[in-house]
Short mmCIF file of C-alpha atoms and ligand atoms in Angstrom, two decimals:
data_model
loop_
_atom_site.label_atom_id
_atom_site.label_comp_id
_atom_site.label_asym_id
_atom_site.label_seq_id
_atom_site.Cartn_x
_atom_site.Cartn_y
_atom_site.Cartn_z
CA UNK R 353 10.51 -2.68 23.79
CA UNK R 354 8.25 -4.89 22.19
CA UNK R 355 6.34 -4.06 18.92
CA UNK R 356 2.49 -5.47 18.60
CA UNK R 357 0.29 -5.13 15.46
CA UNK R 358 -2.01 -7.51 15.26
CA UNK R 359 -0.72 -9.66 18.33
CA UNK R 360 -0.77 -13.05 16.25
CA UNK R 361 2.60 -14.03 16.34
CA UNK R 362 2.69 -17.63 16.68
CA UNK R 363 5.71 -17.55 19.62
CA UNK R 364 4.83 -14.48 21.34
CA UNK R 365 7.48 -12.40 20.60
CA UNK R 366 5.21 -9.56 20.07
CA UNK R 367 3.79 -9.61 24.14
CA UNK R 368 6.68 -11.90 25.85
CA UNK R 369 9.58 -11.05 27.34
CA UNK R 370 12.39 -12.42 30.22
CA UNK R 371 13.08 -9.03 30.88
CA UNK R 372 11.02 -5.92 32.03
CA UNK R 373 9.34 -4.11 28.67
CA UNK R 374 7.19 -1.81 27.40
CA UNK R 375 4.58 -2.59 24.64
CA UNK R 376 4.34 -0.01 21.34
CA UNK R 377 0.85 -1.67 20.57
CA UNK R 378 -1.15 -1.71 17.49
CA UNK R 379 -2.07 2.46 18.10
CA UNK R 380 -1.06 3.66 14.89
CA UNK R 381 -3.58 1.91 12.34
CA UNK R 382 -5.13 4.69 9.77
CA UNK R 383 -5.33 3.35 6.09
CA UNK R 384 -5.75 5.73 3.40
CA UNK R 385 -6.28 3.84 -0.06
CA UNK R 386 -5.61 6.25 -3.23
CA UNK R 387 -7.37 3.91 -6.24
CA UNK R 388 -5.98 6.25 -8.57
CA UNK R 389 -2.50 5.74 -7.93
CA UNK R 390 -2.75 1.69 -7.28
CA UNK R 391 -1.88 2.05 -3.82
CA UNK R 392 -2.26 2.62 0.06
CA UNK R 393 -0.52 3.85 3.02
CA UNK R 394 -1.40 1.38 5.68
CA UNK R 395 -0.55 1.69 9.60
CA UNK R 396 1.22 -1.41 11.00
CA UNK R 397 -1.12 -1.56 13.18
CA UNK R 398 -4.22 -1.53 11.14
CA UNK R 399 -5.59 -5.34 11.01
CA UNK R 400 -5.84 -6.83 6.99
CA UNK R 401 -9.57 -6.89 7.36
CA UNK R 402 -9.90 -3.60 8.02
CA UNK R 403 -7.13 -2.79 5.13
CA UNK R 404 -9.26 -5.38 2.60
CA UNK R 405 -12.69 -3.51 3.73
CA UNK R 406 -11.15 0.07 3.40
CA UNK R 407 -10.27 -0.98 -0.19
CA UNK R 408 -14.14 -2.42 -1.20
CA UNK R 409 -15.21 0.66 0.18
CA UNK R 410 -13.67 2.41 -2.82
CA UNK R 411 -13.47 -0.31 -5.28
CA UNK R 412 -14.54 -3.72 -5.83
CA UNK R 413 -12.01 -4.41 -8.32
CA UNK R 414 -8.90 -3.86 -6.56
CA UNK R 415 -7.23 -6.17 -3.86
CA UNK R 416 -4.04 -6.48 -1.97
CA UNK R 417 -2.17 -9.72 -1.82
CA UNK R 418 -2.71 -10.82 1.75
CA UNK R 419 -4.33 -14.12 3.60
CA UNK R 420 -7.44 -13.88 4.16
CA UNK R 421 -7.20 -13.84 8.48
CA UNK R 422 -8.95 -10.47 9.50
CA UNK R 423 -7.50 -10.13 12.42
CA UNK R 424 -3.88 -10.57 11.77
CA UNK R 425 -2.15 -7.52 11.90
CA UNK R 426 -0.63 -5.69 8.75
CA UNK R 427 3.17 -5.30 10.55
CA UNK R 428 3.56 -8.48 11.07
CA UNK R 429 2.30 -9.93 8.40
CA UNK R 430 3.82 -7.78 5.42
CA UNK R 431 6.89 -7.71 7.35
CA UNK R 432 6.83 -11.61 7.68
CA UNK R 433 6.00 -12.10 3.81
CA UNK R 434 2.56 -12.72 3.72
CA UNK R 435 1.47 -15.96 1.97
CA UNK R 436 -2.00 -15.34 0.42
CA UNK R 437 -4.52 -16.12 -1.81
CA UNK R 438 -3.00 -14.04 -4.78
CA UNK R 439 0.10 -15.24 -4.61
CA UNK R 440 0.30 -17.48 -7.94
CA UNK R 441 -1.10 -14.24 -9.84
CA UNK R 442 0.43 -11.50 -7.49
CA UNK R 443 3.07 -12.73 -4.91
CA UNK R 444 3.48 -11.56 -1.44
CA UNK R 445 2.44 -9.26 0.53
CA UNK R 446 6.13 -7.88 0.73
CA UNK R 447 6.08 -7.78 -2.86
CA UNK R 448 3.57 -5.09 -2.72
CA UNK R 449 5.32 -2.88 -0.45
CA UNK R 450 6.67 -0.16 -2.68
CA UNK R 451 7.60 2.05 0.45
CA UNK R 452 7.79 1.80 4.56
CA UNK R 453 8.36 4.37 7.30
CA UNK R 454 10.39 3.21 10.09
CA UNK R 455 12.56 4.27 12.79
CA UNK R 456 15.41 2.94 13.94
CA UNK R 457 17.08 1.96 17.49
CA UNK R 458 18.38 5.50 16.95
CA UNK R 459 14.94 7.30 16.63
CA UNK R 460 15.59 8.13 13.15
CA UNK R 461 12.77 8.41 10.78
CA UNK R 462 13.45 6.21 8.05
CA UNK R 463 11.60 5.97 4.35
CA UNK R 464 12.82 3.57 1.37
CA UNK R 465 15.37 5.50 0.53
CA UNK R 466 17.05 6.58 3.44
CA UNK R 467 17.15 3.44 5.27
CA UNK R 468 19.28 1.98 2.32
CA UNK R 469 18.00 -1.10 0.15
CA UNK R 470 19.69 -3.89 2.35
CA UNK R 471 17.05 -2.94 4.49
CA UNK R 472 13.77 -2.38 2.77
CA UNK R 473 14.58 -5.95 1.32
CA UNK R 474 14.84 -7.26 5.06
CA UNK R 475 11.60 -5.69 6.25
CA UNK R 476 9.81 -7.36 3.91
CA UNK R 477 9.59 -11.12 4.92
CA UNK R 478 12.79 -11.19 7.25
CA UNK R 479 10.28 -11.27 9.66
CA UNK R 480 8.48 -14.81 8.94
CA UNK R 481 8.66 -18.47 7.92
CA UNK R 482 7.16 -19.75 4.67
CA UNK R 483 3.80 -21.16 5.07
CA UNK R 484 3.64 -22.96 1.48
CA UNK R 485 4.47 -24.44 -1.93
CA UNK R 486 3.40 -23.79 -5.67
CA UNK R 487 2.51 -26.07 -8.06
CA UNK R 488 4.01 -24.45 -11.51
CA UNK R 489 1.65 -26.79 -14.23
CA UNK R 490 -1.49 -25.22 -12.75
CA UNK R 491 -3.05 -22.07 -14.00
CA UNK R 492 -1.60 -19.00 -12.58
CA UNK R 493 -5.40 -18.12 -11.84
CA UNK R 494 -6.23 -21.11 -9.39
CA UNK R 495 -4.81 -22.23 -5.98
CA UNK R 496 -5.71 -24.67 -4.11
CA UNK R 497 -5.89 -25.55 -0.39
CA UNK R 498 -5.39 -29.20 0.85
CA UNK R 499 -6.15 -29.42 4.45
CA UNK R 500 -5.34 -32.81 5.79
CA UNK R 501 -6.49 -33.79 9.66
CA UNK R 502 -6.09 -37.12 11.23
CA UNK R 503 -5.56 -38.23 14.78
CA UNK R 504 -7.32 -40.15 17.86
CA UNK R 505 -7.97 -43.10 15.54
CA UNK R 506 -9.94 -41.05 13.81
CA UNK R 507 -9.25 -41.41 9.56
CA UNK R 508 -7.65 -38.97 7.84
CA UNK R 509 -9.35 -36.60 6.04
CA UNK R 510 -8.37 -34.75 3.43
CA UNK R 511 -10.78 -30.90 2.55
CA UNK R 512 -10.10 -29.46 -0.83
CA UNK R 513 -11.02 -26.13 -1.39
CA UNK R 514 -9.77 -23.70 -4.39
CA UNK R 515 -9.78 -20.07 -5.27
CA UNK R 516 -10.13 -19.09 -8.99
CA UNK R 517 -9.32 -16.19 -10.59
CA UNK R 518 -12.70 -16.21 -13.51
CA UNK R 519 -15.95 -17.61 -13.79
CA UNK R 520 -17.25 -21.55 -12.87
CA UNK R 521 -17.20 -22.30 -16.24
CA UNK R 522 -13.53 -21.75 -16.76
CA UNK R 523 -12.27 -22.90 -13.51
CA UNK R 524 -14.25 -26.51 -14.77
CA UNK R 525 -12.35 -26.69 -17.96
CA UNK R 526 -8.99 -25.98 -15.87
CA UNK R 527 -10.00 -28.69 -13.84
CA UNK R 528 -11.26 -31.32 -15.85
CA UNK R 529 -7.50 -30.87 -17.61
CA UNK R 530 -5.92 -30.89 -14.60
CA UNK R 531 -7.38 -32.67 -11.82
CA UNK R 532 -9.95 -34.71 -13.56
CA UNK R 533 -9.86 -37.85 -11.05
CA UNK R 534 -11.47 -34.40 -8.81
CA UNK R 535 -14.81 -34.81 -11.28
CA UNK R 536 -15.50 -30.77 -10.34
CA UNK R 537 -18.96 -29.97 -10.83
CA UNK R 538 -20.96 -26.21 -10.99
CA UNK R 539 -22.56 -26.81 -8.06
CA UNK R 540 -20.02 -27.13 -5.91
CA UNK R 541 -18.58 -23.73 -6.77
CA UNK R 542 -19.51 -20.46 -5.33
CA UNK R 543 -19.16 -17.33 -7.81
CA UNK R 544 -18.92 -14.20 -5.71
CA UNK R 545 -16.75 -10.72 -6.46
CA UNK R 546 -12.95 -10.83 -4.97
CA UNK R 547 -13.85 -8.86 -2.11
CA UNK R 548 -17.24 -11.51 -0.84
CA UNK R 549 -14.46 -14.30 -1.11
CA UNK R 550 -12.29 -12.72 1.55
CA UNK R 551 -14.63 -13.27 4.59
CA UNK R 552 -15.51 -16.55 2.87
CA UNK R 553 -11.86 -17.98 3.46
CA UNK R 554 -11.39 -16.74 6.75
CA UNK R 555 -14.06 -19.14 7.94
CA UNK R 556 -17.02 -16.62 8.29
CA UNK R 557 -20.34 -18.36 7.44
CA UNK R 558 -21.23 -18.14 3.92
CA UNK R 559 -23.27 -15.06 3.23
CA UNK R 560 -21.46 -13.09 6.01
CA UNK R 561 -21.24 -9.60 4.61
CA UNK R 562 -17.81 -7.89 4.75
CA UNK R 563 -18.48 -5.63 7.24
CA UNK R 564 -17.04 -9.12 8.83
CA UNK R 565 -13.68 -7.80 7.83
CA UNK R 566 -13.47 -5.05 10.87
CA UNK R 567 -13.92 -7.84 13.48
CA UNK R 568 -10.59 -7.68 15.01
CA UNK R 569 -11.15 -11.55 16.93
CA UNK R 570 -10.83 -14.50 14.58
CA UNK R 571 -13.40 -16.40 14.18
CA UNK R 572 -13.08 -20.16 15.73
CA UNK R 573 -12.43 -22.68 13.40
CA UNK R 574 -15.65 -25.35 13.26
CA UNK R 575 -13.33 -28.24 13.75
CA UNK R 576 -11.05 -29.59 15.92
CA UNK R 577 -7.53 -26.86 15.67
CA UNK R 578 -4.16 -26.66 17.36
CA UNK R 579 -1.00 -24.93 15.67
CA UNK R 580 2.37 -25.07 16.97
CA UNK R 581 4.77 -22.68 14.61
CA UNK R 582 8.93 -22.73 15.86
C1 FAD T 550 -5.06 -17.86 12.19
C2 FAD T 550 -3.78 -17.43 11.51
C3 FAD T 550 -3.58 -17.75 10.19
C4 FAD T 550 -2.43 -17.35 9.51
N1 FAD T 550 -2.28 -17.65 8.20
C5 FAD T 550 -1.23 -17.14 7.51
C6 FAD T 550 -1.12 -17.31 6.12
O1 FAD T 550 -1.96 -17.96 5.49
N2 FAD T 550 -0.08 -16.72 5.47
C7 FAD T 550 0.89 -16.03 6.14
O2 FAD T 550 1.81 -15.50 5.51
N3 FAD T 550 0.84 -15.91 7.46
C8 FAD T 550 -0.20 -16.43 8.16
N4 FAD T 550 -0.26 -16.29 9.51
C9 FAD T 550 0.90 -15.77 10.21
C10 FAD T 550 0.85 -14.27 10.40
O3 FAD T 550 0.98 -13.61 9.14
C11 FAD T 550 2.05 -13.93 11.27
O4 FAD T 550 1.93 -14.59 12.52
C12 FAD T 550 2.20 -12.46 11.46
O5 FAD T 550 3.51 -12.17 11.92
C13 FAD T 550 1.17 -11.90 12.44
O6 FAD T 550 1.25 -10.52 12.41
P1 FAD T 550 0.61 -9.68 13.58
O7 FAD T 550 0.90 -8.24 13.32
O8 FAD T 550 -0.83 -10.08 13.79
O9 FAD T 550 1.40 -10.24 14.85
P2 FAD T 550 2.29 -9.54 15.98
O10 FAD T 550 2.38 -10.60 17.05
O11 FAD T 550 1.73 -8.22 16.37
O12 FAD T 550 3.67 -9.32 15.25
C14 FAD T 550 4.43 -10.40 14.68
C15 FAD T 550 5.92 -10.09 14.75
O13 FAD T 550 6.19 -8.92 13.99
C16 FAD T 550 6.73 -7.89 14.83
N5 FAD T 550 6.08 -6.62 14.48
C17 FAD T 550 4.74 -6.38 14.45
N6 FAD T 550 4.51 -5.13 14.05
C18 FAD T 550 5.74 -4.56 13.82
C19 FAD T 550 6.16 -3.29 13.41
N7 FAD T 550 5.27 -2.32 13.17
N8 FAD T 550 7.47 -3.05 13.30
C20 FAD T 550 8.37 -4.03 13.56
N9 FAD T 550 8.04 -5.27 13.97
C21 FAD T 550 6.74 -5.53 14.10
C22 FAD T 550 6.32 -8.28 16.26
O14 FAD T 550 7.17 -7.73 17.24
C23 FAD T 550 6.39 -9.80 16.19
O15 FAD T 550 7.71 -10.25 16.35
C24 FAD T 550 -1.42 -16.66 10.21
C25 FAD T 550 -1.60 -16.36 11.58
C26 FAD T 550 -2.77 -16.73 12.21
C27 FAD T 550 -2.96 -16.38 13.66
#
């Protein structure tokens, strides 16, 4: 049997298989987000746009810790870590889990407790590589993306792009003690809520609304893109 959330497992284990198999695909994907309580119940196989959206649509000042790629799916990406834009302030994805249902090879029904905590540690990020490094001297408030491209004799580029965690005034003062060789400047930032800044990182046009975040096909990157992960 193969297990498929969101279906964007780099290798394919999700859909491949030498043998005969059945899929268990992405059919159980309700969210129910209780603001009151800080948390949600999410279905693996509900996508993390529609688990970012389901949250705005109660609150605009509460987030979950995930990357910001609608369509990936929430199974495997909480149970493969999840490396996202909160993580300086917040940490994983798996951090965030405070409880999972699963069932075993068995057909046991399995919650936090029951399944024992060897394996509610494994579930969450057993399942992935790590995608990244952090920089301890910044500002636990501000990470930062270097993208660097090269190839066909064409020069290598380098894109910069940050997120910050407070207004354009701050994130300039952080900058101009930090990065100053940068030279930062207020018109090259975009203030928007947590929530606009989600479909902003995934590559959506600027000024996409977040109804964006239901679209379960990724957008296509606006520059040349090929990813090989082993
Ligand atoms: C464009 C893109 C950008 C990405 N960027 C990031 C990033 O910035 N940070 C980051 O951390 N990751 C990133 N990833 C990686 C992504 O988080 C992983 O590939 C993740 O495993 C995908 O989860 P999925 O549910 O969509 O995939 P699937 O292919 O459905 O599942 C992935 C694996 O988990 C298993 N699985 C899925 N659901 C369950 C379940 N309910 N129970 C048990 N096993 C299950 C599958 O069998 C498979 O082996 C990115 C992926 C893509 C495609």
């Amino acid at each position: 049997m193969r297990i498929r959330s969101g279906g964007h497992d780099f290798e394919g284990t999700s859909y491949k298989s030498e043998f005969l198999f059945i899929i268990l695909d992405r059919n159980l994907r309700s969210i129910s987000v209780d603001i009151e309580g800080n948390s949600a119940w999410v279905e693996s196989g509900a996508t993390i746009g529609e688990l970012h959206y389901s949250i705005a649509e109660k609150s605009c000042a509460h987030a979950f810790p995930t990357r910001n790629y609608p369509g990936v799916g929430a199974g495997g990406h909480f149970s493969g870590g999840g490396v996202g834009n909160l993580i300086k302030k917040y940490g994983l994805a798996a951090d965030n889990v405070i409880d999972a249902i699963m069932f075993n090879v068995n057909g046991r029904i399995l919650d936090w407790e029951s399944m024992g905590t060897d394996i509610f540690w494994a579930i969450r990020g057993g399942g992935g590589a790590s995608f990244g490094g952090i920089a301890h001297k910044l500002s636990a408030d501000l990470l930062i993306f270097i993208t660097v491209s090269s190839g066909n004799g064409t020069p290598t580029k380098a894109m910069f792009q940050s997120l910050f965690l407070g207004k354009a005034d701050q994130l300039l003062k952080v900058m101009e003690k930090s990065f100053p060789e940068m030279r930062l400047r207020k018109e090259d930032c975009f203030e928007m809520s947590w929530i606009e800044s989600v479909p902003h990182f995934s590559k959506y046009q600027r000024g996409e609304t977040i109804e964006a975040l239901k679209n379960r096909i990724q957008p296509v990157p606006n520059y040349p893109f090929k990813s090989k992960s082993d």
